[in-house]
Short mmCIF file of C-alpha atoms and ligand atoms in Angstrom, two decimals:
data_model
loop_
_atom_site.label_atom_id
_atom_site.label_comp_id
_atom_site.label_asym_id
_atom_site.label_seq_id
_atom_site.Cartn_x
_atom_site.Cartn_y
_atom_site.Cartn_z
CA MET A 1 0.00 0.00 0.00
CA ALA A 2 1.47 3.33 -1.07
CA LYS A 3 2.15 5.80 1.71
CA GLY A 4 1.94 9.55 1.69
CA VAL A 5 5.15 11.46 1.02
CA PHE A 6 6.47 13.49 3.94
CA PRO A 7 9.65 15.49 4.74
CA ILE A 8 10.70 13.10 7.53
CA ASN A 9 14.05 14.78 8.21
CA LYS A 10 12.34 18.09 8.86
CA PHE A 11 9.75 16.35 11.01
CA GLN A 12 12.47 14.96 13.28
CA GLN A 13 13.31 18.50 14.46
CA LEU A 14 9.74 19.35 15.48
CA GLN A 15 7.88 18.85 18.73
CA THR A 16 5.15 16.26 18.23
CA PRO A 17 2.21 16.09 17.88
CA PHE A 18 1.75 18.68 15.13
CA TYR A 19 -0.33 19.25 12.03
CA TYR A 20 1.34 19.18 8.65
CA TYR A 21 -0.37 20.75 5.64
CA ASP A 22 0.64 19.95 2.08
CA THR A 23 0.14 23.38 0.52
CA GLU A 24 0.74 22.07 -2.97
CA LEU A 25 -2.19 19.69 -2.62
CA LEU A 26 -4.31 22.50 -1.18
CA ARG A 27 -3.48 24.69 -4.20
CA LYS A 28 -4.33 21.86 -6.60
CA THR A 29 -7.61 21.31 -4.79
CA LEU A 30 -8.47 25.01 -5.03
CA GLN A 31 -7.58 24.99 -8.71
CA ALA A 32 -9.92 22.03 -9.28
CA ILE A 33 -12.70 23.91 -7.47
CA ASN A 34 -12.16 27.07 -9.50
CA THR A 35 -11.92 25.19 -12.80
CA GLU A 36 -15.10 23.18 -12.23
CA ALA A 37 -17.14 26.04 -10.75
CA ALA A 38 -16.15 28.39 -13.58
CA LYS A 39 -17.83 26.05 -16.08
CA HIS A 40 -21.19 27.19 -14.75
CA GLU A 41 -22.48 30.73 -14.93
CA GLY A 42 -23.12 32.47 -11.62
CA PHE A 43 -21.44 29.89 -9.35
CA VAL A 44 -19.67 31.52 -6.38
CA VAL A 45 -17.62 29.48 -3.90
CA HIS A 46 -16.98 30.36 -0.26
CA TYR A 47 -14.74 28.50 2.13
CA ALA A 48 -16.33 27.41 5.42
CA VAL A 49 -13.75 28.79 7.85
CA LYS A 50 -14.84 26.52 10.70
CA ALA A 51 -13.15 23.55 8.99
CA ASN A 52 -9.70 25.07 9.50
CA ALA A 53 -8.74 28.64 10.41
CA ASN A 54 -4.96 28.24 10.37
CA PRO A 55 -3.76 31.67 9.09
CA GLN A 56 -1.55 30.21 6.35
CA ILE A 57 -4.36 27.97 5.12
CA LEU A 58 -6.78 30.91 5.11
CA ARG A 59 -4.33 33.05 3.17
CA THR A 60 -3.82 30.35 0.53
CA ILE A 61 -7.58 29.97 0.13
CA ARG A 62 -8.09 33.73 -0.09
CA GLN A 63 -5.37 33.93 -2.76
CA ALA A 64 -7.39 31.47 -4.83
CA GLY A 65 -10.27 33.95 -4.76
CA LEU A 66 -12.80 32.09 -2.64
CA GLY A 67 -15.10 33.97 -0.28
CA ALA A 68 -15.42 33.15 3.45
CA ASP A 69 -18.35 31.50 5.20
CA CYS A 70 -18.24 32.34 8.92
CA VAL A 71 -20.23 31.06 11.89
CA SER A 72 -18.90 33.41 14.59
CA GLY A 73 -17.47 36.87 15.13
CA GLY A 74 -14.08 35.30 15.71
CA GLU A 75 -14.22 33.71 12.27
CA ILE A 76 -15.15 37.05 10.70
CA GLU A 77 -12.10 38.57 12.40
CA ALA A 78 -9.85 35.71 11.27
CA SER A 79 -11.14 36.07 7.70
CA LEU A 80 -10.56 39.82 7.61
CA ARG A 81 -7.06 39.31 9.04
CA ALA A 82 -6.32 36.79 6.29
CA GLY A 83 -7.35 39.40 3.73
CA PHE A 84 -10.79 38.20 2.68
CA PRO A 85 -12.75 41.24 1.48
CA ALA A 86 -15.87 41.87 3.56
CA THR A 87 -17.87 41.81 0.32
CA LYS A 88 -17.11 38.07 0.14
CA ILE A 89 -17.98 37.21 3.75
CA VAL A 90 -21.23 35.47 4.67
CA TYR A 91 -22.21 34.88 8.28
CA ALA A 92 -24.47 32.05 9.50
CA GLY A 93 -25.32 30.59 12.90
CA VAL A 94 -28.36 30.02 15.12
CA GLY A 95 -27.01 32.12 17.98
CA LYS A 96 -25.42 35.35 16.81
CA SER A 97 -24.68 37.68 19.72
CA ASP A 98 -24.93 41.48 19.47
CA TRP A 99 -21.21 42.18 19.16
CA GLU A 100 -20.97 39.61 16.38
CA ILE A 101 -23.84 41.17 14.45
CA ASN A 102 -22.32 44.64 14.97
CA LEU A 103 -18.98 43.38 13.68
CA GLY A 104 -20.71 42.19 10.51
CA LEU A 105 -22.60 45.46 10.14
CA ASP A 106 -19.56 47.66 10.75
CA ASN A 107 -17.62 45.75 8.11
CA ASP A 108 -20.51 45.68 5.63
CA ILE A 109 -20.30 41.94 5.08
CA PHE A 110 -22.01 40.46 2.04
CA CYS A 111 -24.82 38.70 3.86
CA PHE A 112 -26.20 37.49 7.19
CA ASN A 113 -27.73 34.04 6.93
CA VAL A 114 -30.63 34.48 9.33
CA GLU A 115 -32.09 31.52 11.20
CA SER A 116 -35.10 32.97 13.08
CA ILE A 117 -37.48 35.95 13.34
CA PRO A 118 -36.15 37.06 16.75
CA GLU A 119 -32.68 37.18 15.22
CA LEU A 120 -34.00 39.20 12.26
CA GLU A 121 -35.55 41.72 14.66
CA VAL A 122 -32.27 42.18 16.50
CA ILE A 123 -30.31 42.64 13.26
CA ASN A 124 -32.85 45.25 12.13
CA GLU A 125 -32.55 47.08 15.45
CA LEU A 126 -28.75 47.06 15.51
CA ALA A 127 -28.60 48.11 11.84
CA ALA A 128 -30.98 50.99 12.63
CA GLN A 129 -28.68 52.20 15.42
CA ARG A 130 -25.87 52.35 12.89
CA GLY A 131 -27.90 53.81 10.06
CA LYS A 132 -27.17 50.73 7.94
CA THR A 133 -29.12 48.22 5.91
CA ALA A 134 -28.27 44.59 6.53
CA ARG A 135 -28.37 42.21 3.60
CA VAL A 136 -29.90 38.94 4.76
CA ALA A 137 -30.62 35.50 3.39
CA PHE A 138 -33.03 33.21 5.18
CA ARG A 139 -31.65 29.87 6.18
CA LEU A 140 -34.43 27.43 5.55
CA ASN A 141 -34.61 23.98 6.98
CA PRO A 142 -35.41 21.92 3.86
CA ASN A 143 -36.18 18.72 5.79
CA VAL A 144 -33.81 16.84 3.51
CA GLY A 145 -31.84 14.00 5.10
CA ALA A 146 -28.24 13.31 4.30
CA HIS A 147 -26.72 9.84 4.30
CA THR A 148 -24.06 10.69 6.81
CA HIS A 149 -23.42 10.44 10.55
CA ALA A 150 -26.44 11.57 12.64
CA ASN A 151 -24.32 14.15 14.48
CA ILE A 152 -23.48 15.93 11.24
CA THR A 153 -26.88 16.10 9.51
CA THR A 154 -28.32 19.57 9.83
CA GLY A 155 -31.20 19.78 7.35
CA LEU A 156 -33.87 17.69 9.08
CA ALA A 157 -36.93 19.22 10.72
CA GLU A 158 -35.68 17.90 14.07
CA ASN A 159 -32.37 19.81 13.82
CA LYS A 160 -31.99 23.21 15.46
CA PHE A 161 -30.94 24.93 12.24
CA GLY A 162 -32.93 27.19 9.97
CA ILE A 163 -36.50 28.39 9.53
CA ALA A 164 -39.27 25.90 8.71
CA MET A 165 -40.29 25.93 5.03
CA ARG A 166 -43.94 26.61 5.79
CA ASP A 167 -42.85 29.89 7.48
CA MET A 168 -40.85 31.10 4.48
CA LEU A 169 -43.45 33.44 2.98
CA SER A 170 -44.54 34.99 6.26
CA VAL A 171 -40.93 35.59 7.27
CA ILE A 172 -40.21 37.30 3.96
CA GLU A 173 -43.35 39.42 4.36
CA GLU A 174 -42.31 40.39 7.86
CA ALA A 175 -38.82 41.30 6.69
CA LYS A 176 -40.32 43.65 4.10
CA THR A 177 -41.72 45.76 6.94
CA MET A 178 -38.28 46.20 8.48
CA GLN A 179 -36.53 49.31 7.25
CA HIS A 180 -32.98 48.21 7.83
CA ILE A 181 -33.24 44.76 6.28
CA LYS A 182 -32.80 43.83 2.64
CA VAL A 183 -33.66 40.25 1.76
CA VAL A 184 -31.26 39.03 -0.90
CA GLY A 185 -31.30 35.27 -0.75
CA LEU A 186 -32.18 31.84 0.55
CA HIS A 187 -29.69 29.68 2.36
CA PHE A 188 -29.51 25.93 2.98
CA HIS A 189 -27.02 23.46 4.43
CA ILE A 190 -28.03 19.81 4.85
CA GLY A 191 -25.00 18.26 6.52
CA SER A 192 -21.44 17.18 6.09
CA GLN A 193 -19.33 14.34 4.61
CA ILE A 194 -21.96 13.72 1.94
CA LEU A 195 -20.81 11.46 -0.88
CA ASP A 196 -24.17 10.53 -2.41
CA MET A 197 -25.04 13.15 -5.06
CA GLY A 198 -28.66 12.04 -4.60
CA ASP A 199 -28.72 13.98 -1.31
CA PHE A 200 -27.76 17.19 -3.12
CA GLU A 201 -30.31 16.40 -5.84
CA ALA A 202 -33.01 16.14 -3.17
CA LEU A 203 -31.98 19.59 -1.93
CA CYS A 204 -32.16 20.95 -5.50
CA ASN A 205 -35.68 19.57 -5.93
CA ARG A 206 -36.76 21.17 -2.68
CA ILE A 207 -35.29 24.54 -3.68
CA ASN A 208 -37.03 24.32 -7.07
CA GLU A 209 -40.37 23.85 -5.29
CA LEU A 210 -39.70 26.81 -2.99
CA GLN A 211 -38.64 29.03 -5.90
CA ASN A 212 -41.84 28.16 -7.76
CA LEU A 213 -43.83 29.13 -4.71
CA LEU A 214 -41.93 32.42 -4.42
CA GLU A 215 -42.56 33.11 -8.09
CA GLN A 216 -46.31 32.82 -7.54
CA HIS A 217 -45.88 35.64 -5.05
CA ARG A 218 -43.65 37.59 -7.44
CA ILE A 219 -40.64 37.24 -5.19
CA VAL A 220 -37.24 36.71 -6.81
CA MET A 221 -34.09 36.25 -4.77
CA GLU A 222 -30.73 37.60 -5.91
CA HIS A 223 -28.96 34.51 -4.76
CA ILE A 224 -29.38 30.95 -3.57
CA ASN A 225 -26.82 29.52 -1.16
CA VAL A 226 -26.71 25.72 -0.92
CA GLY A 227 -24.13 25.47 1.86
CA GLY A 228 -21.41 22.85 1.77
CA GLY A 229 -21.20 19.22 2.77
CA LEU A 230 -19.26 17.51 0.01
CA GLY A 231 -17.34 14.60 1.55
CA VAL A 232 -13.84 13.24 1.08
CA ASP A 233 -12.42 9.72 0.78
CA TYR A 234 -11.07 9.04 4.26
CA GLN A 235 -10.22 5.45 3.27
CA HIS A 236 -7.98 6.41 0.36
CA PRO A 237 -6.24 9.76 0.89
CA ASN A 238 -3.40 8.72 -1.45
CA ARG A 239 -5.60 7.44 -4.26
CA VAL A 240 -8.29 10.14 -4.05
CA PRO A 241 -6.56 13.28 -2.73
CA ILE A 242 -8.97 15.64 -4.52
CA PRO A 243 -12.76 15.23 -4.22
CA ASP A 244 -14.91 14.96 -7.34
CA PHE A 245 -15.81 18.64 -7.70
CA LYS A 246 -16.91 18.10 -11.30
CA ASP A 247 -19.65 15.69 -10.27
CA TYR A 248 -20.65 18.00 -7.40
CA PHE A 249 -20.99 21.23 -9.40
CA ASP A 250 -22.48 19.41 -12.41
CA THR A 251 -25.20 17.99 -10.15
CA TYR A 252 -26.27 21.48 -9.09
CA ALA A 253 -25.98 22.82 -12.65
CA LYS A 254 -28.23 20.05 -13.91
CA LYS A 255 -30.79 19.86 -11.11
CA LEU A 256 -31.19 23.37 -9.75
CA LYS A 257 -33.26 25.77 -11.82
CA LEU A 258 -31.68 29.18 -11.30
CA ARG A 259 -33.67 32.25 -12.31
CA PRO A 260 -32.12 34.74 -14.76
CA GLY A 261 -29.35 36.74 -13.10
CA GLN A 262 -29.44 34.64 -9.94
CA THR A 263 -26.12 33.55 -8.45
CA LEU A 264 -25.56 30.20 -6.75
CA HIS A 265 -23.33 30.21 -3.69
CA PHE A 266 -21.50 27.27 -2.14
CA GLU A 267 -19.83 26.96 1.27
CA LEU A 268 -17.33 24.14 1.11
CA GLY A 269 -15.24 23.30 4.16
CA ARG A 270 -14.14 19.70 4.51
CA ALA A 271 -13.74 19.10 0.76
CA VAL A 272 -11.27 22.00 0.53
CA VAL A 273 -8.90 21.19 3.38
CA ALA A 274 -9.35 17.64 4.75
CA GLN A 275 -6.94 15.78 2.50
CA CYS A 276 -4.06 18.27 2.66
CA GLY A 277 -3.62 17.84 6.42
CA SER A 278 -2.08 15.11 8.56
CA LEU A 279 -1.61 14.89 12.30
CA ILE A 280 1.96 13.75 12.92
CA THR A 281 2.48 11.92 16.19
CA ARG A 282 5.30 10.00 17.82
CA THR A 283 5.10 6.48 19.17
CA LEU A 284 5.77 6.48 22.90
CA TYR A 285 5.31 2.87 23.90
CA ILE A 286 4.22 -0.48 22.53
CA LYS A 287 2.17 -2.25 25.16
CA LYS A 288 1.37 -5.90 24.62
CA GLY A 289 -1.91 -7.09 26.10
CA ALA A 290 -3.27 -10.64 26.32
CA THR A 291 -5.07 -10.46 22.95
CA LYS A 292 -3.78 -7.32 21.29
CA GLN A 293 -1.04 -4.75 21.31
CA PHE A 294 -1.42 -1.04 21.82
CA CYS A 295 0.60 1.56 20.02
CA ILE A 296 0.55 4.45 22.50
CA VAL A 297 1.22 7.78 20.79
CA ASP A 298 1.72 11.32 22.02
CA ALA A 299 -1.36 12.73 20.23
CA GLY A 300 -4.76 12.39 21.80
CA PHE A 301 -8.34 13.44 21.20
CA THR A 302 -7.38 16.91 22.37
CA ASP A 303 -5.45 17.17 19.08
CA LEU A 304 -7.94 15.36 16.83
CA ILE A 305 -11.36 14.69 18.27
CA ARG A 306 -13.18 13.25 15.24
CA PRO A 307 -12.64 9.55 16.08
CA ALA A 308 -13.87 10.07 19.66
CA LEU A 309 -16.74 12.39 18.70
CA TYR A 310 -18.08 10.78 15.52
CA GLN A 311 -16.42 7.36 15.44
CA ALA A 312 -14.67 8.80 12.40
CA TYR A 313 -12.15 6.73 10.47
CA HIS A 314 -8.73 8.16 9.67
CA LYS A 315 -6.13 6.19 7.78
CA ILE A 316 -2.93 5.86 9.80
CA GLU A 317 0.56 5.18 8.43
CA ASN A 318 3.86 4.51 10.16
CA ILE A 319 5.99 6.83 8.05
CA THR A 320 9.33 5.83 9.56
CA SER A 321 9.08 2.04 9.31
CA GLU A 322 9.12 -0.44 6.45
CA GLU A 323 9.01 -3.48 8.70
CA THR A 324 6.42 -6.22 8.28
CA ALA A 325 2.97 -5.08 9.28
CA GLN A 326 1.46 -6.00 12.64
CA SER A 327 -1.94 -5.32 14.16
CA TYR A 328 -2.36 -2.46 16.67
CA ASP A 329 -4.87 -0.38 18.52
CA VAL A 330 -3.54 3.17 18.22
CA VAL A 331 -4.35 5.09 21.39
CA GLY A 332 -3.52 8.45 22.95
CA PRO A 333 -2.37 9.43 26.44
CA ILE A 334 -5.58 11.10 27.66
CA CYS A 335 -7.41 9.71 30.67
CA GLU A 336 -10.57 8.73 28.79
CA SER A 337 -11.46 5.39 27.22
CA THR A 338 -12.58 7.13 24.04
CA ASP A 339 -9.05 8.34 23.40
CA VAL A 340 -8.53 5.82 20.61
CA PHE A 341 -7.58 6.68 17.02
CA ALA A 342 -8.07 3.21 15.54
CA LYS A 343 -8.58 -0.41 16.55
CA HIS A 344 -7.10 -3.54 14.95
CA ILE A 345 -5.28 -1.77 12.17
CA ASP A 346 -2.19 -2.95 10.35
CA LEU A 347 0.87 -0.77 10.59
CA ASN A 348 4.48 -1.41 9.64
CA ALA A 349 5.91 -2.69 12.93
CA CYS A 350 6.08 0.18 15.40
CA ARG A 351 8.89 1.01 17.80
CA ARG A 352 9.28 3.81 20.30
CA GLY A 353 10.14 7.01 18.42
CA ASP A 354 8.42 6.05 15.14
CA LEU A 355 6.36 8.79 13.54
CA LEU A 356 2.78 8.04 12.55
CA ALA A 357 0.73 10.15 10.14
CA ILE A 358 -2.98 10.33 10.88
CA ARG A 359 -4.28 11.25 7.45
CA SER A 360 -7.12 13.39 6.09
CA ALA A 361 -6.98 15.52 9.23
CA GLY A 362 -6.99 18.98 7.63
CA ALA A 363 -10.70 19.59 8.34
CA TYR A 364 -12.17 19.78 11.84
CA GLY A 365 -8.78 18.78 13.26
CA GLU A 366 -6.48 21.55 14.49
CA ILE A 367 -9.40 23.95 14.88
CA MET A 368 -11.18 21.61 17.32
CA ALA A 369 -8.10 21.04 19.49
CA SER A 370 -8.57 21.59 23.21
CA GLN A 371 -6.38 21.83 26.29
CA TYR A 372 -8.10 19.11 28.32
CA ASN A 373 -5.61 17.50 30.71
CA CYS A 374 -3.70 20.83 30.48
CA ARG A 375 -2.21 19.68 27.22
CA ARG A 376 -0.50 22.06 24.82
CA LEU A 377 -2.29 22.92 21.62
CA PRO A 378 -0.70 21.30 18.55
CA GLN A 379 1.24 23.54 16.17
CA GLY A 380 0.44 23.66 12.46
CA TYR A 381 3.15 23.72 9.77
CA THR A 382 2.77 24.00 6.02
CA SER A 383 5.00 22.43 3.39
CA ASP A 384 5.79 26.00 2.24
CA GLU A 385 7.52 26.84 5.51
CA LEU A 386 9.30 23.53 6.20
C1 LIG B 401 -20.22 23.59 8.51
C2 LIG B 401 -20.89 24.41 7.52
C3 LIG B 401 -20.47 24.38 6.18
C4 LIG B 401 -19.34 23.51 5.68
O1 LIG B 401 -19.60 22.16 5.77
P1 LIG B 401 -18.59 21.09 5.12
O2 LIG B 401 -19.25 19.81 5.34
O3 LIG B 401 -17.30 21.21 5.85
O4 LIG B 401 -18.45 21.43 3.67
C5 LIG B 401 -21.13 25.20 5.29
N1 LIG B 401 -22.15 26.00 5.67
C6 LIG B 401 -22.58 26.05 6.94
C7 LIG B 401 -23.70 26.95 7.29
C8 LIG B 401 -21.97 25.26 7.90
O5 LIG B 401 -22.41 25.30 9.16
#
């Protein structure tokens, strides 16, 4: 089985665990996104900052011309610092606090994705205080399921996100009475790590129905925002380093009926950054149990929480050993039984000091790191700087 290619000599100088980002792969991924999106008129791509807000990663993505999709004031600040123009920043989230809304207003961001009437009222009030008009899109809950882990579906009626479809018209009517609100779009986001294009087709069908309904009421939106959610191949990071953006954008081009002049916005997170990142960790001890052996490493769920939180699979490679493979449970040092990266996996025989690469860790990895057990936060390095 082919392994990823890493600058091992450079790695030996660094304190483990750390994140390593292959900037060349990130650039190729961004190029694929731009090439495929450009084939369709009116397609605009934003990067969902919550997947990874490492400053160097953000700068590389901004250089490729993507906009920024933020879910907090902190993310708006990080995006502005990385040079994203405010005109390309959209801001979503069920619980926007006043300072966060004010930050968006003061910077004249492109759009607030609004998730409830009470929120709309507050935005109107705060905009009035500043003599501004807020551009808003309504995030609708399309009640479309996604074939992904239950903790990362967001578009079902039972989820906390968005406004119910049956309330769409009344919400739009109400917004019309607010002087400091301009309704410019509809927003959706059905979940994450979606690999079945049928899920996105179902969203397109739902949006087509809603647009027909709006048309009957002579309402036309400037833009439709379909969120993100495209998945990556966690099993085969070496074979499939770049997701199938052609299939993804073609699906929307074929199934979604845009009105003349309407733009279609996307908010991709995982698909942009997951495959370019690896968590590099050092083997501390090999502990042999009665029925299995543990490879105890210096990274834990404080560095990468996805396996503990979502039972997520990450491919692991011993990048400093070519010895015959053996079976291991790869576990971290944290005092919790869930601190396990993988069970019963084959690795080239591990010894103390060996470096392991936990692959496809560029999305929802470094950004979700915590200091539980008073651990240090992992550093992030890019191939550009090493
Ligand atoms: C998380 C999120 C995204 C990005 O999701 P991915 O699965 O990483 O592409 C996009 N839009 C919104 C509103 C989100 O919350």
